[in-house]
Coordinates of C-alpha atoms in Angstrom, one line a residue:
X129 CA 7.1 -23.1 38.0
X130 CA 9.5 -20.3 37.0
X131 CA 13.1 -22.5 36.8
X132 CA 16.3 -22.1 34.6
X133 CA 18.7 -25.1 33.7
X134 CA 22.0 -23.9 34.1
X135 CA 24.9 -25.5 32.0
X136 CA 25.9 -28.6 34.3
X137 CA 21.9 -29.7 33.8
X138 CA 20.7 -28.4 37.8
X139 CA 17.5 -26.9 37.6
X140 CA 17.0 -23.7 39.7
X141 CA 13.4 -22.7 40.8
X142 CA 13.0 -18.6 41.3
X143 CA 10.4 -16.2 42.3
X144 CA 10.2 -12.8 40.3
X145 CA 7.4 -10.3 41.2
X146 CA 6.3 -7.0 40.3
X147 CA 8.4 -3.9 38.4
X148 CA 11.2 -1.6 38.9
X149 CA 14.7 -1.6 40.4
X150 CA 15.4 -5.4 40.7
X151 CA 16.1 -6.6 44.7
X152 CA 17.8 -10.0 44.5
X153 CA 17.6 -12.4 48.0
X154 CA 20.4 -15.1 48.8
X155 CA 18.7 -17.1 51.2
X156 CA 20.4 -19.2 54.0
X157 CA 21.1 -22.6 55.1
X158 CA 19.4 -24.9 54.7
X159 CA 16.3 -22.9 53.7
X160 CA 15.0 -21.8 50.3
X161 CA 13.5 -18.7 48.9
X162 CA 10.7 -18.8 51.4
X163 CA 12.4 -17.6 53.8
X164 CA 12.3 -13.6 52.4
X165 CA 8.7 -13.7 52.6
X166 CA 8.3 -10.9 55.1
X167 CA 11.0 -8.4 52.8
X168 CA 9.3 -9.7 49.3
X169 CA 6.2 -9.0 50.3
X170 CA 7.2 -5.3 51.9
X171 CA 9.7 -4.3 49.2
X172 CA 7.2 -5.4 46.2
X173 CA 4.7 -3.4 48.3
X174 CA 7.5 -0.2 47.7
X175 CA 7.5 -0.6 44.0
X176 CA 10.9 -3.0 43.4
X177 CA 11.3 -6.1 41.5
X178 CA 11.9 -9.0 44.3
X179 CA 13.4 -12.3 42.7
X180 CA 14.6 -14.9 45.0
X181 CA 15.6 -18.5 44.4
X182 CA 16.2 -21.8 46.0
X183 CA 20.1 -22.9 46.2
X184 CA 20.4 -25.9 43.9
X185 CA 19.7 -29.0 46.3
X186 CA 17.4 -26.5 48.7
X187 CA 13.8 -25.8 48.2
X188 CA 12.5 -26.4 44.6
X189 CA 15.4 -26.8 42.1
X190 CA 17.1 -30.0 41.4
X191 CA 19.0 -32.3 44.0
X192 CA 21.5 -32.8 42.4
X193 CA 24.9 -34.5 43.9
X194 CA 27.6 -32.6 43.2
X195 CA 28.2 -28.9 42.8
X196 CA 27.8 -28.2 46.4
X197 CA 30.3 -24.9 46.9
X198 CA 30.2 -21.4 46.9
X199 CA 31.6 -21.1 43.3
X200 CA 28.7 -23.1 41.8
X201 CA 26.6 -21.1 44.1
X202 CA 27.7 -17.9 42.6
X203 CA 27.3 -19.2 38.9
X204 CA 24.2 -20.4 39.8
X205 CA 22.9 -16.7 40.9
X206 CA 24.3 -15.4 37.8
X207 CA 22.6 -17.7 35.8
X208 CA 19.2 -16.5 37.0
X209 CA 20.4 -13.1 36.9
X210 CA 21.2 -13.2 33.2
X211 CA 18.2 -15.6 32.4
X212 CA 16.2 -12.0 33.5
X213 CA 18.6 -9.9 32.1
X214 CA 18.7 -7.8 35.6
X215 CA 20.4 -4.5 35.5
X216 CA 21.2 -2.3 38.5
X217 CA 20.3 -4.8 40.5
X218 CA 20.5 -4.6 44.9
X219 CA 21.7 -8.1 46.2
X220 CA 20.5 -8.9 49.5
X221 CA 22.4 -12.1 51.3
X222 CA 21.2 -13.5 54.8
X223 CA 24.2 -15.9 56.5
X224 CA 25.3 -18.2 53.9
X225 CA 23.5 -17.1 50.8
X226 CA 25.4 -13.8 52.5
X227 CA 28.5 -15.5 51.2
X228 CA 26.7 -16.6 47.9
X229 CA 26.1 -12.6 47.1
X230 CA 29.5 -12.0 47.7
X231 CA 31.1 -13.9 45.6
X232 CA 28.5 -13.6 42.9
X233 CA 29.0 -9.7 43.4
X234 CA 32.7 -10.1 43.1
X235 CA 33.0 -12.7 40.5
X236 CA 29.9 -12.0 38.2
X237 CA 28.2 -8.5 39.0
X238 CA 30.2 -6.1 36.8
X239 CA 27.7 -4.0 35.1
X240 CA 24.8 -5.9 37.0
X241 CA 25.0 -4.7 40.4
X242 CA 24.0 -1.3 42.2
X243 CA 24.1 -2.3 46.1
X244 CA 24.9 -5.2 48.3
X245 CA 23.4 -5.9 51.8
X246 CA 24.9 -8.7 54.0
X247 CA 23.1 -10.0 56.6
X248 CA 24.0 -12.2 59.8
X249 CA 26.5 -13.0 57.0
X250 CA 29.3 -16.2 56.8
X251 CA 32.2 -14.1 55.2
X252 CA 35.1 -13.5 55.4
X253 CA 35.8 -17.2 57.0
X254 CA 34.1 -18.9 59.6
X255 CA 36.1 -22.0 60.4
X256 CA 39.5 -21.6 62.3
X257 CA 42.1 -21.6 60.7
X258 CA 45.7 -20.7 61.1
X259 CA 45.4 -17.4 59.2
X260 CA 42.0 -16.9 60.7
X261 CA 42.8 -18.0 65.1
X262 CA 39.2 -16.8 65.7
X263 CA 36.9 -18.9 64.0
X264 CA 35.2 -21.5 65.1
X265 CA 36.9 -24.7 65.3
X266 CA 36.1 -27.1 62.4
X267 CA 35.2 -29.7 65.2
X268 CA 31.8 -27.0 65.6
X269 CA 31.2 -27.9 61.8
X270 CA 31.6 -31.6 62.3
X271 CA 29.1 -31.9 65.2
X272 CA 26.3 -30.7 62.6
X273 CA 27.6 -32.8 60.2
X274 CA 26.9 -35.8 63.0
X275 CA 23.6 -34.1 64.0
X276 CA 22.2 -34.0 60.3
X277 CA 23.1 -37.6 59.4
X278 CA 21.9 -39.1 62.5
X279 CA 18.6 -37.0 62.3
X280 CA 18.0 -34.3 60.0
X281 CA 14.3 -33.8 61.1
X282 CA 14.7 -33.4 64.5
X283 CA 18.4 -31.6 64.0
X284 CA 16.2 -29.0 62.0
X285 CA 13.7 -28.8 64.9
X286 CA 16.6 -28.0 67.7
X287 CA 18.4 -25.3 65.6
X288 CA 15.0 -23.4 65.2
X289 CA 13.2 -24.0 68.3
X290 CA 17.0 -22.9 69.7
X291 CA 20.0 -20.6 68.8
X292 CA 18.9 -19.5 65.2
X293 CA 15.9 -16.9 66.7
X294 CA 17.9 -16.8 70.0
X295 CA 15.0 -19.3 71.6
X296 CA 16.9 -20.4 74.0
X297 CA 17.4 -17.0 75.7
X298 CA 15.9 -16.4 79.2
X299 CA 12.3 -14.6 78.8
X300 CA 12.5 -14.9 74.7
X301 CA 9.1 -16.9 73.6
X302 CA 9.4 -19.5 71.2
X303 CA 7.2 -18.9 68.3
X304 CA 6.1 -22.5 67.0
X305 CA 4.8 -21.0 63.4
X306 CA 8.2 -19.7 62.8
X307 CA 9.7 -23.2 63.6
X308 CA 7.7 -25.1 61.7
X309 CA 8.3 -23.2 59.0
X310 CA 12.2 -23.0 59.3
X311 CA 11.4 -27.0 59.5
X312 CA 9.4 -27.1 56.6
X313 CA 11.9 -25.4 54.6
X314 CA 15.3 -27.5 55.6
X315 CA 13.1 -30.8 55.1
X316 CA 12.4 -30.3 51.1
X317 CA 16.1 -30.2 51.0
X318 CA 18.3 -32.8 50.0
X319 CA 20.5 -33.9 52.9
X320 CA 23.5 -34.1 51.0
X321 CA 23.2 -31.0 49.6
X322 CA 22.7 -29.8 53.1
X323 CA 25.5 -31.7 54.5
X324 CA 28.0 -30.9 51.8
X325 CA 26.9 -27.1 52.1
X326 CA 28.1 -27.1 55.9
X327 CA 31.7 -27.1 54.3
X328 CA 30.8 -24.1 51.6
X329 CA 29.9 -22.0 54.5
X330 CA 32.0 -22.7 57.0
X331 CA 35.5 -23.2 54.9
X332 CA 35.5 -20.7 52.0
X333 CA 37.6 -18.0 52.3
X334 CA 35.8 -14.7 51.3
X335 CA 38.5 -12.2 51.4
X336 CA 40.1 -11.8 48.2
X337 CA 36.1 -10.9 47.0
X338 CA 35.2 -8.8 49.9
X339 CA 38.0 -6.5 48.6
X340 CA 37.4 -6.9 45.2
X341 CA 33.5 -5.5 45.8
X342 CA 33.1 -1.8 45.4
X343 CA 29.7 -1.2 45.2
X344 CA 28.1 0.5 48.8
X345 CA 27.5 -2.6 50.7
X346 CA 25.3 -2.4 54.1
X347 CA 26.7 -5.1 56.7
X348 CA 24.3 -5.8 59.3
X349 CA 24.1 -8.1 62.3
X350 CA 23.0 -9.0 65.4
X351 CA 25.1 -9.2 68.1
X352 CA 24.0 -11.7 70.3
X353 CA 24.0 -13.9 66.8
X354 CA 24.9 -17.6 68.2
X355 CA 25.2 -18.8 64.8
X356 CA 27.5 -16.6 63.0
X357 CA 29.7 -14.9 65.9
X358 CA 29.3 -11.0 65.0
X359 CA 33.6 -10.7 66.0
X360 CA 34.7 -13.1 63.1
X361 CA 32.2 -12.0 60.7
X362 CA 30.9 -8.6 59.9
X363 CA 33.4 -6.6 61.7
X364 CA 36.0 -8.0 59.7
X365 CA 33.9 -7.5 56.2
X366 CA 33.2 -4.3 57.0
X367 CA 36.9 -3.2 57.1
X368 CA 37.8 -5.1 53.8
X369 CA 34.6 -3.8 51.7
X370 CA 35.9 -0.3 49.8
X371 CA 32.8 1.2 50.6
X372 CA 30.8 -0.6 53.7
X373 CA 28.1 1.0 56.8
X374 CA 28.1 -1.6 59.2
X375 CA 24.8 -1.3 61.2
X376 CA 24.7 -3.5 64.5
X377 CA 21.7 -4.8 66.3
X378 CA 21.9 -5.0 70.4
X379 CA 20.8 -8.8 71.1
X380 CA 19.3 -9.6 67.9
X381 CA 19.8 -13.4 67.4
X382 CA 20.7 -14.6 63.6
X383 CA 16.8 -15.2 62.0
X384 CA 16.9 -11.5 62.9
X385 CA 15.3 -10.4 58.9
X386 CA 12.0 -12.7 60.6
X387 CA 11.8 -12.1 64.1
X388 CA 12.8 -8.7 63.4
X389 CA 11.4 -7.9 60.3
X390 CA 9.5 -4.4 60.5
X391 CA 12.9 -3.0 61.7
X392 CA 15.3 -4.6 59.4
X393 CA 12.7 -4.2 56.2
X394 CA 12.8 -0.4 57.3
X395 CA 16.3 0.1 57.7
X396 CA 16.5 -1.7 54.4
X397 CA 14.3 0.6 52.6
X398 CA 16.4 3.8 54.2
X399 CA 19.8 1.8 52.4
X400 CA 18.0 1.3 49.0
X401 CA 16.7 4.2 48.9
X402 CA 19.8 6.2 50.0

């Protein structure tokens, strides 16, 4: 397996295929670098360099205890993105590995980093707070705290078969594959790098870096996203980012990059090739 050891001894699992401009995926709670199939497949099919890799305790790499938070996150991107030596790189960041490309983009890019896409992204701050009245109460982040440690299997199961791909919604088929899969992902997890990562996404405060990014930056987002409310979210990065295009999808639930893919691959392309 491709894998890097970064300098507290985690071992991080990647993916790197093909030539060209590099595009790097951030992938989401509690998933792993699986989850960009459908825009690694289509953008190595264009002729770019597609890496992705699993969040230390996600997927492949290491579960490791500690280290659970969005600045060992970050490091952990830059470590893989110095292990390849990538240059004018596009960073591509769906919900919390949105928050992961941010602050990697603010805190390590210089020199690295051409474009940044956030998608059905966490920042600037999801949990209420009293500089931030409209997020979600923290009581919302404690109830899947409860939910994964009483059962994480079938927790994983609801989320999927529910809000995440908008499920639940009147006349909107569930598609079992895609459930099993989101299953499949969150279960080679460790749960307490899953539970602890409920607090990195919900209570870091992404503001300082969203103003500290000035590369072009393409925020999109669903806005029937049930997950990640579209009013505390990418409204609010779009106005802090120097140089954002905030694209907005009518009733496109959160796991819109999958449900959605054709669409958002193409409007992808359009940005990177822009």
């Amino acid at each position: 397996m491709n894998s890097i050891t970064t300098k507290d001894g985690t071992n991080i699992f990647y993916k790197d295929w093909g030539s060209g401009q590099p595009v790097v995926f951030h992938h989401g709670w509690p998933l792993s670098s699986d989850d960009w199939d459908a825009q690694m497949l289509f953008f190595l099919h264009h002729g770019y360099r597609v890496i992705a890799h699993d969040r230390r305790g996600h997927g492949r790499s290491s579960q490791v205890s500690g280290g659970h938070d969005m600045d060992h996150y970050a490091a952990d991107a830059a470590a893989v993105a110095e292990h390849l030596d990538l240059r004018d790189a596009i960073h591509v960041g769906h919900s919390t590995g949105g928050g992961e490309a941010t602050r990697y983009v603010a805190r390590h890019g210089a020199g690295r980093v051409a474009k940044l896409v956030l998608v059905g992204a966490v920042p600037p701050l999801m949990a209420q707070t009293a500089g931030n009245p409209g997020g979600l109460p923290v009581t919302v982040f404690d109830g899947l705290r409860e939910a994964l440690a009483a059962n994480r299997s079938q927790f994983y199961r609801d989320l999927s078969s529910g809000p995440f791909y908008g499920f639940n919604r009147p006349g909107v088929k569930v598609v079992q594959s895609v459930v099993d899969n989101w299953w499949r992902q969150g279960m080679m997890g460790g749960a307490n790098a899953h539970y602890l990562g409920i607090k990195a996404f919900s209570e870091t405060d992404f503001t300082e870096d969203l103003k500290a990014i000035d590369v072009p930056t393409l925020v999109m987002h669903g806005d029937d996203d049930q997950i990640v409310p579209i009013a505390d979210s990418a409204l609010l990065s779009a106005r802090l980012l120097k140089r954002a295009t905030l694209k907005v999808y009518k009733g496109y639930p959160h796991g819109m990059l999958t449900v959605h893919a054709d669409e958002l691959n193409r409007d992808l392309l359009a940005f990177f090739r822009s």
